[in-house]
Every structure is written in C-alpha cells, then in structure tokens.
PDB file of C-alpha atoms in Angstrom:
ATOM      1  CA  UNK A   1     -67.766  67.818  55.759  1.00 48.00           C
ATOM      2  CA  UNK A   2     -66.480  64.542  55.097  1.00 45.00           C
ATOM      3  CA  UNK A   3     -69.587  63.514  52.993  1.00 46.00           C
ATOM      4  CA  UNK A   4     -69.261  66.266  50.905  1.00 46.00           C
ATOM      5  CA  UNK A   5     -66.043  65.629  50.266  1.00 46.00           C
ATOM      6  CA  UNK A   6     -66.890  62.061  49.362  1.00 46.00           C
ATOM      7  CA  UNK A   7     -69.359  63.165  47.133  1.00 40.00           C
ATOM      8  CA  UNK A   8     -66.842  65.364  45.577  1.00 44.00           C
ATOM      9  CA  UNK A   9     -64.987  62.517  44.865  1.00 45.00           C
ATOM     10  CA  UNK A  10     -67.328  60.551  43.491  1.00 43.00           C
ATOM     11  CA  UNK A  11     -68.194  63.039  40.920  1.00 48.00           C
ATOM     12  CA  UNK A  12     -64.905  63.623  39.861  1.00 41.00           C
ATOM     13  CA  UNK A  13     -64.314  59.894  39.024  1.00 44.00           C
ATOM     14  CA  UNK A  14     -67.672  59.384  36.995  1.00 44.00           C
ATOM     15  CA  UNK A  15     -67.054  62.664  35.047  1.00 47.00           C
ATOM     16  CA  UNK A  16     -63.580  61.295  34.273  1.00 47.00           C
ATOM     17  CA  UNK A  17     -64.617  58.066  33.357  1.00 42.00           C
ATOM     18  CA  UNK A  18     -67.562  59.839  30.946  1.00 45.00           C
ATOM     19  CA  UNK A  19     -64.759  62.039  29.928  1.00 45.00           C
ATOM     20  CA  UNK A  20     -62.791  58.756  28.052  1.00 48.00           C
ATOM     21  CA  UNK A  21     -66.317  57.094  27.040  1.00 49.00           C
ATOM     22  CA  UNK A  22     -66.593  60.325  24.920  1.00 53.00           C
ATOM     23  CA  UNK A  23     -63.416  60.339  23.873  1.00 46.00           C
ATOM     24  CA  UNK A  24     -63.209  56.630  23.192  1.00 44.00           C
ATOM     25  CA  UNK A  25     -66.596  56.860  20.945  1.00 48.00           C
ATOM     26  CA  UNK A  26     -65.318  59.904  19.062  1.00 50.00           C
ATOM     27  CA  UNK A  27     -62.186  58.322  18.350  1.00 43.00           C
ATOM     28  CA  UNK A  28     -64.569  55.141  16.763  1.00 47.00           C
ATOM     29  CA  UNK A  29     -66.988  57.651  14.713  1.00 49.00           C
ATOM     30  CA  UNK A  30     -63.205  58.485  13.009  1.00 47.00           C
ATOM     31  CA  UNK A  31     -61.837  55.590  12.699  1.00 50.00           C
ATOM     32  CA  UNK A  32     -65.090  53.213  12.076  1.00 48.00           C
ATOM     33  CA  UNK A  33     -64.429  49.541  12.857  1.00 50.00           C
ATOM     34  CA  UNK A  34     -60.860  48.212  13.273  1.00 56.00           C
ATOM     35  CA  UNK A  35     -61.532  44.526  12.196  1.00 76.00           C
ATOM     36  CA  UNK A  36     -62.801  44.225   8.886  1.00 81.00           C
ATOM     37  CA  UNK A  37     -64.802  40.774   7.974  1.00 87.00           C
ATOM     38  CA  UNK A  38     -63.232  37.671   5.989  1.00 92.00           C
ATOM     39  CA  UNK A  39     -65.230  36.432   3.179  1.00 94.00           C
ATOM     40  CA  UNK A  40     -66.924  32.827   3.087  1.00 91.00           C
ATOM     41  CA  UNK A  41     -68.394  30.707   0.420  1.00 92.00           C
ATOM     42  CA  UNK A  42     -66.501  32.442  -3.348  1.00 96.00           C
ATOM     43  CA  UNK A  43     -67.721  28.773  -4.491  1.00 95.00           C
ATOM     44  CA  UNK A  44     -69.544  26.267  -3.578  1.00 90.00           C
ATOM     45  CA  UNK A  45     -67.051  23.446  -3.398  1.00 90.00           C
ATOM     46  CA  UNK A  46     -63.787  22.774  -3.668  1.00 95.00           C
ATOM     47  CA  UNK A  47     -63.636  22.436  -7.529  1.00 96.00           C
ATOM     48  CA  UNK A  48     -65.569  24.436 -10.431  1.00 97.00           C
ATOM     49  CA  UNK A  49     -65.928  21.538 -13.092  1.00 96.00           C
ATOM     50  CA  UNK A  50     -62.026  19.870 -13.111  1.00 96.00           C
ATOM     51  CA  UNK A  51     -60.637  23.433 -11.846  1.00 97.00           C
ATOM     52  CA  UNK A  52     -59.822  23.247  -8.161  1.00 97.00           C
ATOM     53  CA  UNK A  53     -61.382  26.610  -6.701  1.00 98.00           C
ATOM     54  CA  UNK A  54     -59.741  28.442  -3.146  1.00 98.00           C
ATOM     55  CA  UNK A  55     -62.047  26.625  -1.017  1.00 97.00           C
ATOM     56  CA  UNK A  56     -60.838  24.072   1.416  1.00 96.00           C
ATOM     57  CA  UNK A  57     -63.220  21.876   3.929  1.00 94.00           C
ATOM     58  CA  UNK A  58     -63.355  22.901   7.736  1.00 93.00           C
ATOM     59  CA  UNK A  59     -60.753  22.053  10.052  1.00 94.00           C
ATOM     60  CA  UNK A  60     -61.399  18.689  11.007  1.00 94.00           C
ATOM     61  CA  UNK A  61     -63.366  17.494   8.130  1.00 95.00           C
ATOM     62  CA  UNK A  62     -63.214  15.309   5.305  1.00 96.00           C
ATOM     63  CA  UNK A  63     -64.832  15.676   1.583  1.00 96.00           C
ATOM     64  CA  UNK A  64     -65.315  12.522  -0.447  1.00 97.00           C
ATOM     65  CA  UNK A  65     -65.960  13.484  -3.925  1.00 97.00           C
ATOM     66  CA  UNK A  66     -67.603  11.017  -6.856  1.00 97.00           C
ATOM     67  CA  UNK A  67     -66.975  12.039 -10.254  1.00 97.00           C
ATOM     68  CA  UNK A  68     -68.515  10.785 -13.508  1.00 95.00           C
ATOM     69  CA  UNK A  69     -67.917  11.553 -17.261  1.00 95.00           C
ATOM     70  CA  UNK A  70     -69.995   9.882 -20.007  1.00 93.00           C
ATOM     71  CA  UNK A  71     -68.932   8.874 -23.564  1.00 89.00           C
ATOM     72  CA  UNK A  72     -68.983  11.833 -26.000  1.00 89.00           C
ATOM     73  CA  UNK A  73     -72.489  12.823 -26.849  1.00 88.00           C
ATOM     74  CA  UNK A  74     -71.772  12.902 -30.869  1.00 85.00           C
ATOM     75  CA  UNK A  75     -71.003   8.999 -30.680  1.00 82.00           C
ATOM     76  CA  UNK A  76     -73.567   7.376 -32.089  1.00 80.00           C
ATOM     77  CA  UNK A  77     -76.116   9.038 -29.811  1.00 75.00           C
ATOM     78  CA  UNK A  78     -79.052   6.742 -29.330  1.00 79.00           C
ATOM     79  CA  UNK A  79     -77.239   3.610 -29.616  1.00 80.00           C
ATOM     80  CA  UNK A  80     -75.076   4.814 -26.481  1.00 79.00           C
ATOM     81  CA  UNK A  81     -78.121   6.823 -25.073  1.00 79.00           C
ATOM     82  CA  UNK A  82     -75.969   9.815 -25.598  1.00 74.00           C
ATOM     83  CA  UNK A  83     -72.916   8.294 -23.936  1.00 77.00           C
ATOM     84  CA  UNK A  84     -74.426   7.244 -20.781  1.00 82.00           C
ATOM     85  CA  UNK A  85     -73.695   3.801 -21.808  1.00 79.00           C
ATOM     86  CA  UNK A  86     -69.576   4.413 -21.031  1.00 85.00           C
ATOM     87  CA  UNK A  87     -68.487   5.825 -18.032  1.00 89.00           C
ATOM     88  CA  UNK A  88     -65.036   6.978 -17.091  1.00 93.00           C
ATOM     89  CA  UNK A  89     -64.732   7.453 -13.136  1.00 96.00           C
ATOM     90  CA  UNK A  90     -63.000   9.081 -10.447  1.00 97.00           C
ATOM     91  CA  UNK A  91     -62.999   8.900  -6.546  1.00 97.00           C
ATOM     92  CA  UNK A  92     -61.546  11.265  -4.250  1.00 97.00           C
ATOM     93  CA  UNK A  93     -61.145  11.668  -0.448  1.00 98.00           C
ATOM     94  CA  UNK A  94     -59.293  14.581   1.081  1.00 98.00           C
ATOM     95  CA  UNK A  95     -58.773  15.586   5.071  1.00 97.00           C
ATOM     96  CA  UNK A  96     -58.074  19.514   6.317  1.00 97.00           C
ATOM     97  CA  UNK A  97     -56.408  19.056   9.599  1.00 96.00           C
ATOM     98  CA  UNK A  98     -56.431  22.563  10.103  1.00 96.00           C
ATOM     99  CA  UNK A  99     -58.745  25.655   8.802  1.00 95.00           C
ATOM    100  CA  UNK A 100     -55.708  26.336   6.160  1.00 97.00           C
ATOM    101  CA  UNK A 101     -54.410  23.102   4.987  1.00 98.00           C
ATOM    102  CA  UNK A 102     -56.359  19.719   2.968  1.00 98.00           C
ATOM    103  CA  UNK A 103     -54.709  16.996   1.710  1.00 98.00           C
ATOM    104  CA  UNK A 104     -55.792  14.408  -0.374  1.00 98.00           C
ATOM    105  CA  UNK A 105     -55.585  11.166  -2.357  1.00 98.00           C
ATOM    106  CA  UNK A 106     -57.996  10.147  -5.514  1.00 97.00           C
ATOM    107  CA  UNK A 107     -58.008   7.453  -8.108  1.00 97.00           C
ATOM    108  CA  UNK A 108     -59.367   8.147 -12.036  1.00 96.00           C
ATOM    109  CA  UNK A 109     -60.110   5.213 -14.285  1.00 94.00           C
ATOM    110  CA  UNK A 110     -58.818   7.337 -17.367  1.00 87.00           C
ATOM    111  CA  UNK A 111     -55.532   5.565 -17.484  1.00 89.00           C
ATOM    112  CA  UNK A 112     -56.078   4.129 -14.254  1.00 95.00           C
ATOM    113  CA  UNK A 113     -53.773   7.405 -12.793  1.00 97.00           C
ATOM    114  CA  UNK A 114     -53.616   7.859  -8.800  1.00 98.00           C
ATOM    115  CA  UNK A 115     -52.890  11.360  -7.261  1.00 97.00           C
ATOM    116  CA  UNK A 116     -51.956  12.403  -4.531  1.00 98.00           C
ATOM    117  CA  UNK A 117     -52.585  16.755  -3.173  1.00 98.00           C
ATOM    118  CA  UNK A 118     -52.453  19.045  -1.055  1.00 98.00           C
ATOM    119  CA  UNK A 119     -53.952  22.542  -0.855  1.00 98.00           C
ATOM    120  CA  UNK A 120     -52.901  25.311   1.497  1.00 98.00           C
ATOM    121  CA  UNK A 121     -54.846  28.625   1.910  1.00 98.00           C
ATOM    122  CA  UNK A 122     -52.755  31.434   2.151  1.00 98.00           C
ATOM    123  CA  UNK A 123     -55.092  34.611   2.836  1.00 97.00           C
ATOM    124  CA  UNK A 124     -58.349  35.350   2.863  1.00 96.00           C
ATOM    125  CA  UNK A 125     -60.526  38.217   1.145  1.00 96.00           C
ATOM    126  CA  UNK A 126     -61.733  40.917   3.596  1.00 92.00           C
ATOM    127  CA  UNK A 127     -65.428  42.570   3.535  1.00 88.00           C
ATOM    128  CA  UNK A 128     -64.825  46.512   4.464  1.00 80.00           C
ATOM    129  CA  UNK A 129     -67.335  46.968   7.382  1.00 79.00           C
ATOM    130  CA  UNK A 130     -69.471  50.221   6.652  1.00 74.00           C
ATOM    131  CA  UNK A 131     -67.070  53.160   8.086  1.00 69.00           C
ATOM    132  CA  UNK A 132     -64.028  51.202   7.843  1.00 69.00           C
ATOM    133  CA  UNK A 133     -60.980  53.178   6.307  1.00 70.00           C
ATOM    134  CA  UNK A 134     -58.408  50.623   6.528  1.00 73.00           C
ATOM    135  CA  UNK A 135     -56.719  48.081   4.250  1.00 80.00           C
ATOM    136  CA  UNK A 136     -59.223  45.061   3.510  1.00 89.00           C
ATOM    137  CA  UNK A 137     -57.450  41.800   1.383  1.00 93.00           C
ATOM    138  CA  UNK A 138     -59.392  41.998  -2.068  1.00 94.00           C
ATOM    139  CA  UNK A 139     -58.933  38.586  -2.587  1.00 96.00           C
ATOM    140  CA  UNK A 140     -58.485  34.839  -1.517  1.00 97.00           C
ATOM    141  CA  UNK A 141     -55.344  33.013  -2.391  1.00 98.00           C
ATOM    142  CA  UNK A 142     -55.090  29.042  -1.893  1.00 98.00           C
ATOM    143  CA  UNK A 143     -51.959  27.274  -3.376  1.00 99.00           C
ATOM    144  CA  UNK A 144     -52.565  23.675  -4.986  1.00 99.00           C
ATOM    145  CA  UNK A 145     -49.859  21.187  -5.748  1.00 98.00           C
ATOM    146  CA  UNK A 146     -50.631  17.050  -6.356  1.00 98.00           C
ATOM    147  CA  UNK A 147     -48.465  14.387  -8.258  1.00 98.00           C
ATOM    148  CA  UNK A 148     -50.112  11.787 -10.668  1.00 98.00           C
ATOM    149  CA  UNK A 149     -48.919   8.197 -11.775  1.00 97.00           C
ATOM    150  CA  UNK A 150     -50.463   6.476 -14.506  1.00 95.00           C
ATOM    151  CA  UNK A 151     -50.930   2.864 -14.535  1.00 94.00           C
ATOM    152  CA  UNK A 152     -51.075   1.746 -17.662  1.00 93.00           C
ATOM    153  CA  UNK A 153     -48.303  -0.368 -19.500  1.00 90.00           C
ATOM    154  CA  UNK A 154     -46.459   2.200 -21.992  1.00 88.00           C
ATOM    155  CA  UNK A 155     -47.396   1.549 -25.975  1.00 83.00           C
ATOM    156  CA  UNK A 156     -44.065   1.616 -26.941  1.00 81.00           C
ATOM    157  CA  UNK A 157     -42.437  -1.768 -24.765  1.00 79.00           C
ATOM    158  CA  UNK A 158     -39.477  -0.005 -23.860  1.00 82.00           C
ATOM    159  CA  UNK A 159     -38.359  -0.251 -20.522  1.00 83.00           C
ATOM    160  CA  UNK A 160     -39.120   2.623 -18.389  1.00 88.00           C
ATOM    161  CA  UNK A 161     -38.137   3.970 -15.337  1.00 91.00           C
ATOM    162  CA  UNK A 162     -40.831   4.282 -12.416  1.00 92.00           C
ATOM    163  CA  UNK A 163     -40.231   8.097 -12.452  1.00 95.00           C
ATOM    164  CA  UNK A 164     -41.541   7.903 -16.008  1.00 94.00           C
ATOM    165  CA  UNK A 165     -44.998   7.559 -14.405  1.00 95.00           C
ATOM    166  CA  UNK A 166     -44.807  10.628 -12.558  1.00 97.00           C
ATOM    167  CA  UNK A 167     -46.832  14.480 -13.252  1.00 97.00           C
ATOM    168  CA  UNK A 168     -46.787  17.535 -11.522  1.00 98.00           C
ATOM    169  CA  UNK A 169     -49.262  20.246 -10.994  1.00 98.00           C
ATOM    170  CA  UNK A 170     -48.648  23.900  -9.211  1.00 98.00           C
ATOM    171  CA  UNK A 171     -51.090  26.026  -8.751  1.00 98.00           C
ATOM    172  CA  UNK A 172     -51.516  29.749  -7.282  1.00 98.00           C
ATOM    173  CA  UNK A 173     -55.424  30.165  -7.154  1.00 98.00           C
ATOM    174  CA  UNK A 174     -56.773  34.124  -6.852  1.00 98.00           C
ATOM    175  CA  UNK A 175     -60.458  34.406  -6.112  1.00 98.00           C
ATOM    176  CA  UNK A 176     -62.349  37.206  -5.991  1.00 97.00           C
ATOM    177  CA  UNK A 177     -66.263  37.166  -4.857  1.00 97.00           C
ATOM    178  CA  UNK A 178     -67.361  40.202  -6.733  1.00 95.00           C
ATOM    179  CA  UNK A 179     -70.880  40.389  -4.932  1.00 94.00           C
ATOM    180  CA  UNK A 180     -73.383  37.501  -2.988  1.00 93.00           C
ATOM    181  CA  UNK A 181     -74.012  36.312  -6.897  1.00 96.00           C
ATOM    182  CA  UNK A 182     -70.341  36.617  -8.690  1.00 97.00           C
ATOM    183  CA  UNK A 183     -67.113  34.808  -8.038  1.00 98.00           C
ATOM    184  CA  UNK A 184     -63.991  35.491 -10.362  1.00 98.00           C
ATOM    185  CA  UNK A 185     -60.836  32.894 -10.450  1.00 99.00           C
ATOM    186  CA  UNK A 186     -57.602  33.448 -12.072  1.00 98.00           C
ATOM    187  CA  UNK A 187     -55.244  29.951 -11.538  1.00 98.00           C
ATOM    188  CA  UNK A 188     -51.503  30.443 -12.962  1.00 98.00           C
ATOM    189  CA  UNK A 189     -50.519  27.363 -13.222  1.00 98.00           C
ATOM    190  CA  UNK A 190     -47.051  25.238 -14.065  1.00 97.00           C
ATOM    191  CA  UNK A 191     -47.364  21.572 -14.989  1.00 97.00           C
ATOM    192  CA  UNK A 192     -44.311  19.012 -15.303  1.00 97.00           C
ATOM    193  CA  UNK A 193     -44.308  15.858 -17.066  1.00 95.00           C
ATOM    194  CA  UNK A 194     -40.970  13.811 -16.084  1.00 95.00           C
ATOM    195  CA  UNK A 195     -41.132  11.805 -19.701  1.00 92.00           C
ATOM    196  CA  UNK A 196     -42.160  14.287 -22.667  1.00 90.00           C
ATOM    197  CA  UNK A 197     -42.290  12.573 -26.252  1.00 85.00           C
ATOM    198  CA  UNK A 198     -39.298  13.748 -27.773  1.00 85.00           C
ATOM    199  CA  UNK A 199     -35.877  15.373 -26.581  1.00 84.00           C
ATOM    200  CA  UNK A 200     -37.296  18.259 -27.961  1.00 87.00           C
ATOM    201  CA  UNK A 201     -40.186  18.934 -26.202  1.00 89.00           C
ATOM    202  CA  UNK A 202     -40.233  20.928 -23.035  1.00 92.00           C
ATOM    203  CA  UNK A 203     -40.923  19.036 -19.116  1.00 93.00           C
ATOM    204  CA  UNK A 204     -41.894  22.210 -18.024  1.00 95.00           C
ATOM    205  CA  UNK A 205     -45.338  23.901 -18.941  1.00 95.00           C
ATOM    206  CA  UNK A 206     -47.471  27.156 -17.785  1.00 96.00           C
ATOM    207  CA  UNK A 207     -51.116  27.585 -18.339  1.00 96.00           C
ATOM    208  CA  UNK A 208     -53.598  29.222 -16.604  1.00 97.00           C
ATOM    209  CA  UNK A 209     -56.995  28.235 -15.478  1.00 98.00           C
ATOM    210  CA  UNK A 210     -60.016  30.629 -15.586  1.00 98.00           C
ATOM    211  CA  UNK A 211     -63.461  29.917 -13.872  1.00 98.00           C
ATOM    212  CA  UNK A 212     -66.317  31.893 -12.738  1.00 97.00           C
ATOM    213  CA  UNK A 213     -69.623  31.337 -10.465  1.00 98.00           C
ATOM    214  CA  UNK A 214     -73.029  33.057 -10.909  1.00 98.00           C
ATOM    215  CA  UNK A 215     -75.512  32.316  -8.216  1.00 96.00           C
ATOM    216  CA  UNK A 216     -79.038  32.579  -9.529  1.00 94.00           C
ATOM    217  CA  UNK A 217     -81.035  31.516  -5.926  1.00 93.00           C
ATOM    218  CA  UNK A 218     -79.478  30.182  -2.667  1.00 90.00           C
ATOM    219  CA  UNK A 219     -78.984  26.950  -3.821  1.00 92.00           C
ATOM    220  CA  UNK A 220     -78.455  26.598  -7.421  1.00 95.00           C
ATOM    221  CA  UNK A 221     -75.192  28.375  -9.557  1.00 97.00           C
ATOM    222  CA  UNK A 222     -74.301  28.237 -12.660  1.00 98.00           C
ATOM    223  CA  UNK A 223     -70.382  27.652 -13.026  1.00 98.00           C
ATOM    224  CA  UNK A 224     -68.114  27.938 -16.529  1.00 98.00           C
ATOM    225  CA  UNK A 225     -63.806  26.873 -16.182  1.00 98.00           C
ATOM    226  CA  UNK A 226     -61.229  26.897 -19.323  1.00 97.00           C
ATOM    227  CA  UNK A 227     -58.096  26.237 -19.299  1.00 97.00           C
ATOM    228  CA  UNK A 228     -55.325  27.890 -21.420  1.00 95.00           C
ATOM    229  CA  UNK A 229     -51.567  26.365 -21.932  1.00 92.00           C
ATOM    230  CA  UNK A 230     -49.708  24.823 -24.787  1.00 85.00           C
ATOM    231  CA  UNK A 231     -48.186  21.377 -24.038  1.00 82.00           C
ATOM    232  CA  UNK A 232     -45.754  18.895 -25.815  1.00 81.00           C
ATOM    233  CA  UNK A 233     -48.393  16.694 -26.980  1.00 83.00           C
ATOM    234  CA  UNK A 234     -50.349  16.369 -30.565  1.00 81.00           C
ATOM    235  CA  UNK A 235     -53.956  16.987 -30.729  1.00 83.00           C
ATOM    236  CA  UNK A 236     -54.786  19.144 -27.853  1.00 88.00           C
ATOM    237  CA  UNK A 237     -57.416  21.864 -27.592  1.00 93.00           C
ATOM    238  CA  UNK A 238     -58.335  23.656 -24.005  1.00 94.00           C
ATOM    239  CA  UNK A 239     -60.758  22.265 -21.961  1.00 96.00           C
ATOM    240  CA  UNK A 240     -63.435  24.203 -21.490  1.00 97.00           C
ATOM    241  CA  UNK A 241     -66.810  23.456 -19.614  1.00 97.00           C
ATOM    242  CA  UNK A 242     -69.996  24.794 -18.428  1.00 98.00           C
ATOM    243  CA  UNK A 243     -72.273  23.573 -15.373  1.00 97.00           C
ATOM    244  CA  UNK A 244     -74.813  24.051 -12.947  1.00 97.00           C
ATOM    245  CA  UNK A 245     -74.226  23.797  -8.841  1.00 96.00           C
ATOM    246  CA  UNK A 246     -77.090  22.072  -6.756  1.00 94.00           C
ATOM    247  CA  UNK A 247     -76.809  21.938  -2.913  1.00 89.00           C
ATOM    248  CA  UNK A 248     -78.805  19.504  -0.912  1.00 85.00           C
ATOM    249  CA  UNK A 249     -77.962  20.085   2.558  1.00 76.00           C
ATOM    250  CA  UNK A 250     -74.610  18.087   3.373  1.00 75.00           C
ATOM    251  CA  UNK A 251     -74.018  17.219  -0.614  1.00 84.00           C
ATOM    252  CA  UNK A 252     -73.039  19.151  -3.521  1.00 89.00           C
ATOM    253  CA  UNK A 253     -74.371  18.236  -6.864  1.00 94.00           C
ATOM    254  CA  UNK A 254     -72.845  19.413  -9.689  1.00 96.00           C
ATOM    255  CA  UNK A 255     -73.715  18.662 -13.323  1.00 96.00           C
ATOM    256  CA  UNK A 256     -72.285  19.585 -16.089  1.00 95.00           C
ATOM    257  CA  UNK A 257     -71.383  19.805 -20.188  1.00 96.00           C
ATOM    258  CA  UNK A 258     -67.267  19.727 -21.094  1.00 96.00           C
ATOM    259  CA  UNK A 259     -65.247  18.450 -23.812  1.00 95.00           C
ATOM    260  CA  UNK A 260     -62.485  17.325 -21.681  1.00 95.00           C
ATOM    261  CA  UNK A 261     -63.480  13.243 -20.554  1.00 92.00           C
ATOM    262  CA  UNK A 262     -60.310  12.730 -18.431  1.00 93.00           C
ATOM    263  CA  UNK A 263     -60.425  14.188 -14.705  1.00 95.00           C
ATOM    264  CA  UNK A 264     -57.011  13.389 -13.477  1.00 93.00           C
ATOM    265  CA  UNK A 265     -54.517  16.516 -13.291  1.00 91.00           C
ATOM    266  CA  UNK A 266     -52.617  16.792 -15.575  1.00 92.00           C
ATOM    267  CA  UNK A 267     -54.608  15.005 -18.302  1.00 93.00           C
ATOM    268  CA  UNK A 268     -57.684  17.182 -18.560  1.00 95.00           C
ATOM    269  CA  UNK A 269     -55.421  20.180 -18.642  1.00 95.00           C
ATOM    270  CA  UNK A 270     -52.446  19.199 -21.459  1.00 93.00           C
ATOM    271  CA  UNK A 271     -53.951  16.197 -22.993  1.00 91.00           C
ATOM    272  CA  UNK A 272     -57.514  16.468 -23.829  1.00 92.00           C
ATOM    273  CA  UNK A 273     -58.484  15.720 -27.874  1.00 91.00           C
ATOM    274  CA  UNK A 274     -62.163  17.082 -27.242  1.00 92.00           C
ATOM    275  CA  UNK A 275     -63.130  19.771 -29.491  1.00 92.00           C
ATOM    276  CA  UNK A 276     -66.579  22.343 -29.023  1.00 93.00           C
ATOM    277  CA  UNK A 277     -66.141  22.935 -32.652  1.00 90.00           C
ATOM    278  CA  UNK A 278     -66.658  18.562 -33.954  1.00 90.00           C
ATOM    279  CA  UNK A 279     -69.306  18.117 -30.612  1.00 88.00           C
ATOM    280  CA  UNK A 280     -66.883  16.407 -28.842  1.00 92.00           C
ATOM    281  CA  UNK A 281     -68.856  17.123 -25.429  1.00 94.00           C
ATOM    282  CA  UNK A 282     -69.454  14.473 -22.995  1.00 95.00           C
ATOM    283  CA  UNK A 283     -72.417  15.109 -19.597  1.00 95.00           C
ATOM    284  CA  UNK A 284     -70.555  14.777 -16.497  1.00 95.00           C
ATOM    285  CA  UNK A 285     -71.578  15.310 -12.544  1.00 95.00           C
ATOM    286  CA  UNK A 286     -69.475  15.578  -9.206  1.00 96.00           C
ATOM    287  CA  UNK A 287     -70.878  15.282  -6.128  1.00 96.00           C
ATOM    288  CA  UNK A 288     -69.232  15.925  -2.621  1.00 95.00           C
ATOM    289  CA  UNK A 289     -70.092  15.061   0.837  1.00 93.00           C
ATOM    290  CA  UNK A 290     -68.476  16.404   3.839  1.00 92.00           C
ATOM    291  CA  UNK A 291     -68.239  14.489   6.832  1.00 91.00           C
ATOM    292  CA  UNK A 292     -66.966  15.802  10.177  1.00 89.00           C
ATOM    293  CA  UNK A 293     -64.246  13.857  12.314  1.00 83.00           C
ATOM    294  CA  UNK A 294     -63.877  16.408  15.109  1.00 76.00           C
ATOM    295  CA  UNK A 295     -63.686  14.591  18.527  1.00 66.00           C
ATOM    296  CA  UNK A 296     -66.755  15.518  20.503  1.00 58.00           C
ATOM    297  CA  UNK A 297     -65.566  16.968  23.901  1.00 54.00           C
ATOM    298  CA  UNK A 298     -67.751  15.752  27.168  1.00 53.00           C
TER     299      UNK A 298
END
C-alpha cells in the first residue's frame, strides 16, 4: 500500500511541476522576450569628421586620437603639393572610467587652443527581439560638454582678462542606427564665447550638428557632418565635410575632404572662413587607437 501511495505522490508532483512548465512557456509565446537588446557600434569612433558622435571607449580604456588638416587645396596646388606642404595639428587623449562616462584633454595648433571634455552617455538604443511587444529606446543619447583656451596674444594689445580666453561647447547628441549600414545624428548644440567682438553681439549661440554613416563592407564607411548656427563673427560659412572610415584592427583611419581647417571646438563650428563654393577644401585624416588600462586580475 505504501508504495502505491508513494507513487501517487510522485505523480502528482511531476504533473504539477509540468503543469507550470506549460503555463510558464505559454505565458512566453504571449509575451515573447522580456529583455530587448542594446545597440553597439552607430559609428565607428568617437567623432564623424570634427562632429563628436554618441560613442564613448570601454570602461577602462583610453583613445588617443592624431588629427591632421592640410593647407587648402586651391592654394597654389603644385607648389604646396596640394597643401600637404602645411599642416595644422591636433592631439587628443581621453579616459572612460566607467561604460558611461570619458573624459578628455587635447591640444590643436590652430591658435595653439587646449580643451578640456567630457562625454556622458545617457541611454542606449534598444534592438526589439523577434516577438517582443514591449517598449525598446529608438535611440542613443550621449551629452558632450569641453572648454577651450586659446593661446595666442590678442591683435588688439589691450589688456585682457584670463577669462577672455575661455569657450564653451554643450552638446545633446541623438543617434539613431537605422540598419547594420545607416547611422543618423542630430547634435543641438549651444556654444559660449566669454569675449564676443562688440557689446552687441550675443555670448550665447545655438547650432546644430548633423552627420550620417553609410557602411559599404565591414570595414570601410563612408561618413558626411555639417554644421548649422549663426555666430557673432564676420566671414563664416558652415562647415561641412565628407570622408571615408578605415578600420585596421585596434586603429581607426579616417580620411577625409572639409572646408573647415581648424579642429578645436568652438573654432571649426563658429569661425571657419572655408567656402565649397571658392574650393576652399583642405584633405584631412584622424586616426584613433584604443588602449586598455584594466588591471588584470590573477
């Protein structure tokens, strides 16, 4: 009697515990998955041409970046081997201490301007798994800030405060990777000068920034950036360049065509004289390399 009973038991439990493993799978055919999956890579590195872009190095690793933009090609041409003759340069290192923060410090020979950044993603676009009905991020939002100070003795001989040195940039960058070729960014952006040229002339300025990425095979992309903003100074025209992304393992090449010489924020933004329309174009390239400084654990 008593191992019939026993058996009785037994049966009762495993029919139970089929009982919720039916259930459990029904509910999951109704709901479909419950986590959806964060998108990687909407560029390639952490700028477009001059445009920062949403992406940030690795927790515990640190991007040096090497920047290079020739004299315009329109200057006598051959005599300057179409600019590569003059070079204006920049040099960059930056440090994410966590997967959502970088920081940064760089140094551009364009009026020999220092800067100092940081950028700090704030979410992250979501893939919707196949089956998935819930809410999915549609894009990836990264806030930039950095502050410049130029170097060079002002043309006027007056004398200036330190302050008078100083630039702002503010940036809210939205990112979109359409599909595994396209990547949309939208960058609203507010820049402050602290000295303006007259009274009259506003410290604060918005602009936005506008870039794209089209992948053509896994390692080559072709890249395009503008910028769009009205500024207190005479003679400016938005920057606007083209380019083409190379990856070589741990380096990022990228080469490209843009009528904006100066590299520093804010310069290439409000104060670039290059126009498309008179060939004022000058070749550039960036290239990054990413180093890790993550203690190895033994």
């Amino acid at each position: 009697m008593k191992p019939i009973i026993t058996l009785a038991c037994i049966g009762l439990i495993m029919g139970n515990v089929a009982a919720q493993d039916d259930l459990l799978a029904d509910l999951e055919s109704l709901e479909g998955p419950s986590i959806a999956e964060p998108v990687y890579a909407t560029f390639k590195g952490s700028k477009i041409v001059n445009l920062q872009t949403v992406e940030l190095p690795a927790e515990g690793e640190g991007q040096f970046i090497i920047s290079h933009r020739f004299a315009a090609l329109n200057d006598r041409p051959l005599y300057n081997l179409f600019g590569l003759d003059n070079a204006q340069i920049r040099f960059e290192y930056s440090y994410s201490p966590s997967e959502v923060l970088n920081i940064g410090m760089g140094r551009s020979s364009g009026s020999k301007t220092y800067d100092a950044y940081m950028k700090a993603r704030l979410m992250t676009q979501q893939r919707r798994p196949e089956g998935h009905k819930g809410f999915v991020i549609p894009l990836t939002a990264t806030w930039y800030s950095s502050m410049t100070v130029v170097t060079t003795p002002f043309p006027d001989n007056i004398d200036h405060f330190a302050s008078d040195r100083l630039a702002f940039v503010h940036q809210l960058m939205l990112a979109r990777k359409v599909n595994h070729a396209l990547s949309l960014q939208l960058s609203p952006t507010l820049v402050h000068f602290n000295l303006v040229p007259t009274s009259t002339d506003r410290n604060d300025n918005f602009g936005c920034g506008l870039g794209l990425r089209y992948k053509f095979t896994n390692r080559m992309a072709f890249t395009a950036e503008t910028y769009i903003g009205n500024g207190p100074f005479e003679n400016h025209y938005p920057a606007t360049s083209i380019g083409l992304d190379l990856e070589t393992g741990g380096h990022v090449f990228q080469f490209h065509l843009t009528n904006a010489r100066s590299m520093a924020d804010p310069q290439w933004m409000l104060q670039n004289p290059g126009q498309w329309s008179q060939g004022d174009l000058f070749l550039g390239f960036n290239m990054s390399r990413v180093f890790n400084h993550k203690t190895i654990e033994r």
